[in-house]
PDB file of C-alpha atoms in Angstrom:
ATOM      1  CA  UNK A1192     -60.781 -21.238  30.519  1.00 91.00           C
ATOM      2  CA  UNK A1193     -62.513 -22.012  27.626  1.00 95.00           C
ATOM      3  CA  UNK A1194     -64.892 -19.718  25.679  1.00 97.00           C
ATOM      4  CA  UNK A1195     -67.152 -21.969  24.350  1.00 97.00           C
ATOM      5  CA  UNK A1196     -68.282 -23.158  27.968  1.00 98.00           C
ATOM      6  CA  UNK A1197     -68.403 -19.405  29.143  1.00 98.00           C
ATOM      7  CA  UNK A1198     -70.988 -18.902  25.743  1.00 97.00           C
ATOM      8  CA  UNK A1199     -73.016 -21.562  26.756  1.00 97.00           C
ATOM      9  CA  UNK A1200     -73.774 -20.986  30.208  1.00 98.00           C
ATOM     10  CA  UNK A1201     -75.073 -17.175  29.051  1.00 98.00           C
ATOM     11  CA  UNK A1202     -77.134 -18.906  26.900  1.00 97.00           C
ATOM     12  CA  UNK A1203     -78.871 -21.252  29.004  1.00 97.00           C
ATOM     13  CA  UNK A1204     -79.178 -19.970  32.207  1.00 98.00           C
ATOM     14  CA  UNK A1205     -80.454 -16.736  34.428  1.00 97.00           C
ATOM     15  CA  UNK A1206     -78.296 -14.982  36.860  1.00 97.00           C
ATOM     16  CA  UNK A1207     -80.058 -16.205  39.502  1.00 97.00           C
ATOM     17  CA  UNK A1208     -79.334 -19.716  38.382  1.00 97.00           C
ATOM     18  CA  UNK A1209     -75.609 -18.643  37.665  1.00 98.00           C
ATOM     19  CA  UNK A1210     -75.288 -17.656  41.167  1.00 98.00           C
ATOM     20  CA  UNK A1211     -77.012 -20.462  42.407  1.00 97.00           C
ATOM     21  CA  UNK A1212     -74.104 -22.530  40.584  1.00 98.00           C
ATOM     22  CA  UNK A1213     -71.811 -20.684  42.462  1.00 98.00           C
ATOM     23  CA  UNK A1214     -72.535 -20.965  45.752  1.00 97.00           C
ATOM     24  CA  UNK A1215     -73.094 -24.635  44.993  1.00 97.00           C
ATOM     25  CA  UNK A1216     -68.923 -24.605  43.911  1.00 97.00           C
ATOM     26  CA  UNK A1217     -68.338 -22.942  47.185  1.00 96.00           C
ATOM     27  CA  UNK A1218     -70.411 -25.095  49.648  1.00 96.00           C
ATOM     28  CA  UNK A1219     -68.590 -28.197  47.378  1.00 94.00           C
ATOM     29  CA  UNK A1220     -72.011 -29.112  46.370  1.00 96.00           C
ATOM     30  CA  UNK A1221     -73.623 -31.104  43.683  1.00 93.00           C
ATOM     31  CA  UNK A1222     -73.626 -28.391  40.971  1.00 94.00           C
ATOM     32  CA  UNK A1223     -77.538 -27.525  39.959  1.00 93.00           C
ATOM     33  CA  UNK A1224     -76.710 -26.302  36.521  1.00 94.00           C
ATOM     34  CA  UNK A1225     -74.550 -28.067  33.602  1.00 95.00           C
ATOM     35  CA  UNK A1226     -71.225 -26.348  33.604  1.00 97.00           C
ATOM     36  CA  UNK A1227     -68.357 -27.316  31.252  1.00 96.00           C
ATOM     37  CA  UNK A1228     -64.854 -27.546  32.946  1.00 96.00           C
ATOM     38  CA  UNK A1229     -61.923 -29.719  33.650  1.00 95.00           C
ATOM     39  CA  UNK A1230     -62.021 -28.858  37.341  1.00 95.00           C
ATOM     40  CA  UNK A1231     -63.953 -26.994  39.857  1.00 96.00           C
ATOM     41  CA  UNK A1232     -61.693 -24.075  39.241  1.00 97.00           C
ATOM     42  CA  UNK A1233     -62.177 -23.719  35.834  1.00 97.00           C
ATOM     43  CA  UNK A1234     -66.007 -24.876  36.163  1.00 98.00           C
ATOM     44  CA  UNK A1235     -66.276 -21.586  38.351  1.00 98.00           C
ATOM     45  CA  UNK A1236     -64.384 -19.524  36.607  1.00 98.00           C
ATOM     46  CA  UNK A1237     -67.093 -20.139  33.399  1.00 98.00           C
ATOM     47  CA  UNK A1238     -70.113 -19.253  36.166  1.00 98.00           C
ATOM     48  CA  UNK A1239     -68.434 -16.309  36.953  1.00 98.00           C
ATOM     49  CA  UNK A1240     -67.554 -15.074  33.555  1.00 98.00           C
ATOM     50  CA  UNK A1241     -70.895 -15.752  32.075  1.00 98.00           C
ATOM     51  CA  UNK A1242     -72.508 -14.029  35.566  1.00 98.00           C
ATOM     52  CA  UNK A1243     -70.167 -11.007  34.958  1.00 98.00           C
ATOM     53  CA  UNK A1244     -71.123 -10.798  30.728  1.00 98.00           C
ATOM     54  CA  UNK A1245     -74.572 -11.183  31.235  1.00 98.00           C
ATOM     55  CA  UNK A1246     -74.361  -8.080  33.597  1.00 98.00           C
ATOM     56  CA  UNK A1247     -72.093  -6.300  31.419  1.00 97.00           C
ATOM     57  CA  UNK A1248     -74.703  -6.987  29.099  1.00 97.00           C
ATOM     58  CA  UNK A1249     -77.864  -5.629  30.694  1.00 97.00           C
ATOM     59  CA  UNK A1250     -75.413  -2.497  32.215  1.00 96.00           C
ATOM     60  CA  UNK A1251     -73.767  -1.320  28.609  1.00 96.00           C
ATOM     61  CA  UNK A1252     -76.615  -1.965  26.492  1.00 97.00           C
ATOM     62  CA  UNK A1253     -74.392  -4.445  24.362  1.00 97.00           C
ATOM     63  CA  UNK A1254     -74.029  -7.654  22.907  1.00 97.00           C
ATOM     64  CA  UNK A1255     -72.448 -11.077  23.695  1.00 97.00           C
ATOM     65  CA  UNK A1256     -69.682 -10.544  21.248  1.00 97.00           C
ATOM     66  CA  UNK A1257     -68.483  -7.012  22.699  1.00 98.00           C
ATOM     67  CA  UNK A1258     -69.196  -8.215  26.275  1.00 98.00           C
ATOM     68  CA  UNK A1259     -66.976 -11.469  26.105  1.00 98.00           C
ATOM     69  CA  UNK A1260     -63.948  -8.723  24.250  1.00 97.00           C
ATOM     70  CA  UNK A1261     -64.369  -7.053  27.490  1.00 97.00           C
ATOM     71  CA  UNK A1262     -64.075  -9.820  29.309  1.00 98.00           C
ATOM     72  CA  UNK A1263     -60.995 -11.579  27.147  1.00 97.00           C
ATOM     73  CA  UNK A1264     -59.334  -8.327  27.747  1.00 96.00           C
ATOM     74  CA  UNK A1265     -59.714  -8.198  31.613  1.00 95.00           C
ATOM     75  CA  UNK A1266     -58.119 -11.683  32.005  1.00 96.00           C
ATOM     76  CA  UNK A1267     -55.132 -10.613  29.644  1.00 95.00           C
ATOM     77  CA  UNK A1268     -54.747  -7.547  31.930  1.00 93.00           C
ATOM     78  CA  UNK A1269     -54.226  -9.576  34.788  1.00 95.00           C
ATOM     79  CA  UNK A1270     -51.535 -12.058  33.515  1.00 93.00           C
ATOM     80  CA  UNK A1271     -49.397 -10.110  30.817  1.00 78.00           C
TER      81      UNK A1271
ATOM     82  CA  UNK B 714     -58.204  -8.970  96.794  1.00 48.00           C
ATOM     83  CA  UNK B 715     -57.516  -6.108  94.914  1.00 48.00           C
ATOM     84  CA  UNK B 716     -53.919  -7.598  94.009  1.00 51.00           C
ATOM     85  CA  UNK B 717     -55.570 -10.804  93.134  1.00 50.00           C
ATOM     86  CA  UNK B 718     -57.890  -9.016  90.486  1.00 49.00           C
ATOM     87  CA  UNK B 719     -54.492  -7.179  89.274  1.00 48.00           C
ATOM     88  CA  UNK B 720     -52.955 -10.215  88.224  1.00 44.00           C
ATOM     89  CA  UNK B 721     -55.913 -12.077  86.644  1.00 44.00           C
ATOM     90  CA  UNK B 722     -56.136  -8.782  84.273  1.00 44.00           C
ATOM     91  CA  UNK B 723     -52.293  -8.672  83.344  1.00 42.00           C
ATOM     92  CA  UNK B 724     -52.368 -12.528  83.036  1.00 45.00           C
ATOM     93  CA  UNK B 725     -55.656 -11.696  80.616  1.00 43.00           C
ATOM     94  CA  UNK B 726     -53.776  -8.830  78.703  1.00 46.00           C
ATOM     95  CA  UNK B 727     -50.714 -11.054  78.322  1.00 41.00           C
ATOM     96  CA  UNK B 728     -52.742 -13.549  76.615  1.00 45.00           C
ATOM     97  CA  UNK B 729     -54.765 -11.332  74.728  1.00 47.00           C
ATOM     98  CA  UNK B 730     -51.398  -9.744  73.831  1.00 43.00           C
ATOM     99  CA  UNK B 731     -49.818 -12.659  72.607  1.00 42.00           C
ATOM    100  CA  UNK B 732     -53.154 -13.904  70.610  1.00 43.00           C
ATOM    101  CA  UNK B 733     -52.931 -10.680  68.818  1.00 45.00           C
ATOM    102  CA  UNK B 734     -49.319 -10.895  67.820  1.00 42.00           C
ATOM    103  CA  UNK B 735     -50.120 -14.800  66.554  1.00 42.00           C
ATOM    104  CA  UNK B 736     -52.999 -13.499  64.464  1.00 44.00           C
ATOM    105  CA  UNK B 737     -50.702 -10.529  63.077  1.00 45.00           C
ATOM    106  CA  UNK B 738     -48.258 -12.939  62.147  1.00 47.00           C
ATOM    107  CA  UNK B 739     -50.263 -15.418  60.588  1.00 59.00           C
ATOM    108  CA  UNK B 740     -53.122 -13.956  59.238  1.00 90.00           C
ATOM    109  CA  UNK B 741     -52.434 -13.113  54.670  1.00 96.00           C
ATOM    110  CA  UNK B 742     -52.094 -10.211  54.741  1.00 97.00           C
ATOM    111  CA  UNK B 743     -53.437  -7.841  51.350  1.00 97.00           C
ATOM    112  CA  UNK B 744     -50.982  -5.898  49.206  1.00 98.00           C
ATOM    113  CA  UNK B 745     -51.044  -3.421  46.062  1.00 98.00           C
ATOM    114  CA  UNK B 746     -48.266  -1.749  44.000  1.00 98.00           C
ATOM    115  CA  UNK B 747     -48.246   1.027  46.468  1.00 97.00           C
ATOM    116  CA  UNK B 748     -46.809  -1.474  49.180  1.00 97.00           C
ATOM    117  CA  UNK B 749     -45.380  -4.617  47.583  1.00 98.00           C
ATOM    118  CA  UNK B 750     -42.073  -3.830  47.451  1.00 96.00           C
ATOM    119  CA  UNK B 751     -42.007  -2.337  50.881  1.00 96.00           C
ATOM    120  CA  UNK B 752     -43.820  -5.514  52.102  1.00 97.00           C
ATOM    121  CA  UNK B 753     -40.737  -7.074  50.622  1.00 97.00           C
ATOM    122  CA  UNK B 754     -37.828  -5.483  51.975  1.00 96.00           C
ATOM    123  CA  UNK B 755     -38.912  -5.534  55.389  1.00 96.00           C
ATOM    124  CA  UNK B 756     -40.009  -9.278  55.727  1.00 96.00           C
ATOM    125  CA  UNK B 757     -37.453 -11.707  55.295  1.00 96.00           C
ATOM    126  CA  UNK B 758     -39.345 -14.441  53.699  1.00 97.00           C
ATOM    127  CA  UNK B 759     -42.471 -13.505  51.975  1.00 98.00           C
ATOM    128  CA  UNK B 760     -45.347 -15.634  49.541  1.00 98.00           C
ATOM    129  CA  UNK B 761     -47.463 -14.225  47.389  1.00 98.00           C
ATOM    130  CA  UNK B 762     -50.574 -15.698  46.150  1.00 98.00           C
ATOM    131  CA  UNK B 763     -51.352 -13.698  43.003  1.00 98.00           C
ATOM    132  CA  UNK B 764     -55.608 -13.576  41.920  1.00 98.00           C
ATOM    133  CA  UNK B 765     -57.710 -12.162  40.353  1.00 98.00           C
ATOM    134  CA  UNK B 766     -62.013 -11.800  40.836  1.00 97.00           C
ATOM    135  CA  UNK B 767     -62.939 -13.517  37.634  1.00 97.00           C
ATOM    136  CA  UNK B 768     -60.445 -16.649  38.667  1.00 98.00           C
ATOM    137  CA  UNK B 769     -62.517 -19.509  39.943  1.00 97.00           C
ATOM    138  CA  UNK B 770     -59.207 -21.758  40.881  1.00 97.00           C
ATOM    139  CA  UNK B 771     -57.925 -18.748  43.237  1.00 97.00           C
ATOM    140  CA  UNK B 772     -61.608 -18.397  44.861  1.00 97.00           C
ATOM    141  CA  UNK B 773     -61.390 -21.911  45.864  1.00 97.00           C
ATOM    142  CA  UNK B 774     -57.784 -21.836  46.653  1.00 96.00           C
ATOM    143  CA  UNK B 775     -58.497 -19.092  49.274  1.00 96.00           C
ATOM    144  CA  UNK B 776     -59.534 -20.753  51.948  1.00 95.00           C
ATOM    145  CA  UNK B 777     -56.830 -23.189  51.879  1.00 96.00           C
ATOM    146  CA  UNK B 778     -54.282 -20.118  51.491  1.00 97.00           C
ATOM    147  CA  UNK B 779     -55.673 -19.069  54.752  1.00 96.00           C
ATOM    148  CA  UNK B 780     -55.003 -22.360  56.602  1.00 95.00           C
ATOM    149  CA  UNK B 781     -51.899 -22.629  55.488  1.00 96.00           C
ATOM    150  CA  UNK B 782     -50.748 -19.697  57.126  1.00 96.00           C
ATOM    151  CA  UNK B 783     -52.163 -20.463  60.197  1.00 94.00           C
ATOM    152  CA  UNK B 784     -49.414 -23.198  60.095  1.00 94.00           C
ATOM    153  CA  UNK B 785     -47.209 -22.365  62.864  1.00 94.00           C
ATOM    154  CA  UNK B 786     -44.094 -24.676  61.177  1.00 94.00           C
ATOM    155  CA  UNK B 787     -44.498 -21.380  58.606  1.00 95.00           C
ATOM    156  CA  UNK B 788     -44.501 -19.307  61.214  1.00 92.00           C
ATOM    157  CA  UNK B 789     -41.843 -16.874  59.998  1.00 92.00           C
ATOM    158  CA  UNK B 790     -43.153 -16.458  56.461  1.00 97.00           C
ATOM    159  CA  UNK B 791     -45.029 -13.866  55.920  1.00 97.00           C
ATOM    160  CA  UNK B 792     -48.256 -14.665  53.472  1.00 98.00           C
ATOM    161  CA  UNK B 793     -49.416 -11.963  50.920  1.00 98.00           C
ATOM    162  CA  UNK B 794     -52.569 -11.970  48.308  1.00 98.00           C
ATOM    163  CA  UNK B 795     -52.270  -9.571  45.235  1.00 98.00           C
ATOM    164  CA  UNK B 796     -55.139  -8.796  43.294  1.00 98.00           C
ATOM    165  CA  UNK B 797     -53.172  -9.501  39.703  1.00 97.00           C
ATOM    166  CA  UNK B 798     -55.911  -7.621  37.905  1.00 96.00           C
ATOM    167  CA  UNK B 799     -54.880  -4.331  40.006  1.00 97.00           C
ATOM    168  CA  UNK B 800     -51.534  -4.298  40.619  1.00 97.00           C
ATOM    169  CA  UNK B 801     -49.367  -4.552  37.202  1.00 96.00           C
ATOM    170  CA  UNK B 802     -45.954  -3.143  39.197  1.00 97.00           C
ATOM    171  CA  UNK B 803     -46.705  -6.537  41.725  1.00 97.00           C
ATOM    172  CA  UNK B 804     -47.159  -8.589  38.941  1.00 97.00           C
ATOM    173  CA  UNK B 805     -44.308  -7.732  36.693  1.00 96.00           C
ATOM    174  CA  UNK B 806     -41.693  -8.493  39.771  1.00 96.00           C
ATOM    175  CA  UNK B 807     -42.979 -12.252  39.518  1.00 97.00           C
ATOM    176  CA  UNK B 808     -43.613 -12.744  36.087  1.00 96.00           C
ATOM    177  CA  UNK B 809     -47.121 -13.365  36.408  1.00 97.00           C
ATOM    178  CA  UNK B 810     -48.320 -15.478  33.760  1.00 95.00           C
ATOM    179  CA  UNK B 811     -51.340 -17.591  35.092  1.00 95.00           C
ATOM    180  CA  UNK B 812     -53.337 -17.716  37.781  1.00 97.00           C
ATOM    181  CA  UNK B 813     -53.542 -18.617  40.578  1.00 97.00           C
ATOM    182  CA  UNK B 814     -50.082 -17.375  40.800  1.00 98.00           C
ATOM    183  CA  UNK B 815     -47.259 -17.910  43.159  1.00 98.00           C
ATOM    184  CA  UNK B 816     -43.971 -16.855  44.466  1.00 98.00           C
ATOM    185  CA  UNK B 817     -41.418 -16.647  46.821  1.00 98.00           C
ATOM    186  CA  UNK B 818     -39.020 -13.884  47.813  1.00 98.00           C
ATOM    187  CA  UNK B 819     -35.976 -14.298  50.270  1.00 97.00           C
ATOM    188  CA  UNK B 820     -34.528 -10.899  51.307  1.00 96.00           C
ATOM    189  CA  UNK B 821     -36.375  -9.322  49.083  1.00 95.00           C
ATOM    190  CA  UNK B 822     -35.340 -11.364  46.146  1.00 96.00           C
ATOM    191  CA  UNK B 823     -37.471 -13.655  44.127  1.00 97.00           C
ATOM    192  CA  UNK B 824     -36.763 -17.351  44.936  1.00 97.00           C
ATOM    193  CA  UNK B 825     -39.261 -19.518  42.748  1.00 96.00           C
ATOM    194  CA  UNK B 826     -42.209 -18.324  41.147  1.00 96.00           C
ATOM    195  CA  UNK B 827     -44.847 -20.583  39.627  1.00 96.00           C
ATOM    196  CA  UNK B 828     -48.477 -21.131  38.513  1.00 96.00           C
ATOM    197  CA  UNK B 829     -50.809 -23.837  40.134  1.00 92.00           C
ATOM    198  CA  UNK B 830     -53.824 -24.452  42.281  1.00 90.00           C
ATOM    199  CA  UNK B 831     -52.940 -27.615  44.411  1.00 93.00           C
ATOM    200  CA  UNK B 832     -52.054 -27.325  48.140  1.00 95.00           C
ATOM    201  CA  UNK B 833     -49.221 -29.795  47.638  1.00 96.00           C
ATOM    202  CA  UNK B 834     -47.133 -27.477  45.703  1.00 95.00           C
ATOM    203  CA  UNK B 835     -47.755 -24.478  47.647  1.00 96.00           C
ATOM    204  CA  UNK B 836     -46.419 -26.629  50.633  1.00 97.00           C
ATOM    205  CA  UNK B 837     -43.452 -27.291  48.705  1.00 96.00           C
ATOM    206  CA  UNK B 838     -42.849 -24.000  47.605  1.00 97.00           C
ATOM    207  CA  UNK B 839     -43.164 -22.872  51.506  1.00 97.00           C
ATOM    208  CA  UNK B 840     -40.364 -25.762  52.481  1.00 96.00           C
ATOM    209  CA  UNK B 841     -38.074 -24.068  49.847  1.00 95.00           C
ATOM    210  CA  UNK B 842     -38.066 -21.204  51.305  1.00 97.00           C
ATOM    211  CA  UNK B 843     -37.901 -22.203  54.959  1.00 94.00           C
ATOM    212  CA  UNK B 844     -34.643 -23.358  53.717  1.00 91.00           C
ATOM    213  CA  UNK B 845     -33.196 -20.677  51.994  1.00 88.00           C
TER     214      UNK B 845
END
């Protein structure tokens, strides 16, 4: 996971096109946005953590920075 | 007439009866702290796939999960998913330190635990503990 691919697809796309991206990873298609990644995995996991800080976003009322804390912090709950 | 229709029903039922008990013993079955350690003691050889919703490798690694415990040569293994982000009691047993996340237990004891997301080692992980 890396953060700097997670930052730029909240930049540059919608959620619509987010989710578009990951149905695509699903169905094994070609991917209709530019997402960084080593692997399909990881390319995934990016869609979904920029789909789930740009509604964390919109929800809370907050920024990118205190969004992606939230978001660090949930993925260090689930593997420490 | 009547006797005929009797048997074609209990040949039915016996079917149905032993599709049922193939799907119960193959299908992954879903586990949380409240049940993990049960789900342990009382299966002899267990896997766990550990996950978690913001993990794109264990999303794609699902289906395949799935298929591989429709494998009858695993046939007495029983196959668990544990949501990592959820279940912190599950997760400490194993030593969860990545994900996708897996392990094997033998009588209730860990065997092998590991991180990866290729089918390969899953398979070999499965042939380990066939053996024990």
């Amino acid at each position: 996971m890396k953060i700097p691919a997670i930052k730029k697809a909240v930049e540059n796309y919608s959620i619509d096109e987010l989710k578009a991206a990951e149905e695509a990873l699903y169905a094994e298609e070609k991917l209709p946005a530019e997402i960084e990644g080593d692997d399909e995995g990881e390319q995934l996991t990016h869609v979904l953590a920029a789909i789930w800080i740009k509604n964390e976003m919109q929800q809370q009322g907050i920024d990118f920075k205190d969004a992606l804390r939230r978001y660090t912090q949930r993925v260090r709950n689930s593997i420490s | 007439m009547i006797k005929r229709s009797k048997t074609i029903i209990c040949s039915y039922a016996y079917k149905s009866r032993n599709f049922a008990l193939k799907l119960i013993n193959m299908a992954v079955i879903l586990s949380t702290d409240q049940d993990f350690e049960n789900q342990l003691n009382t299966n002899r050889k267990v896997i766990v796939k550990y996950y978690a919703d913001w993990c794109g490798s264990c999303k794609l690694f699902a289906p395949k999960y799935r298929r591989i415990s429709d494998d009858e040569s695993y046939a007495g293994i029983t196959f668990l998913d544990v949501n990592a982000e959820e279940n912190p009691e599950a997760r400490k047993i194993a030593g969860v330190d990545n994900l996708p996340f897996f392990a094997v237990f033998a009588d209730g004891k860990l065997l092998k635990a590991s991180s990866g997301a290729k089918e390969e080692f899953v398979r070999g992980m499965l042939e380990e503990l066939k053996n024990a």
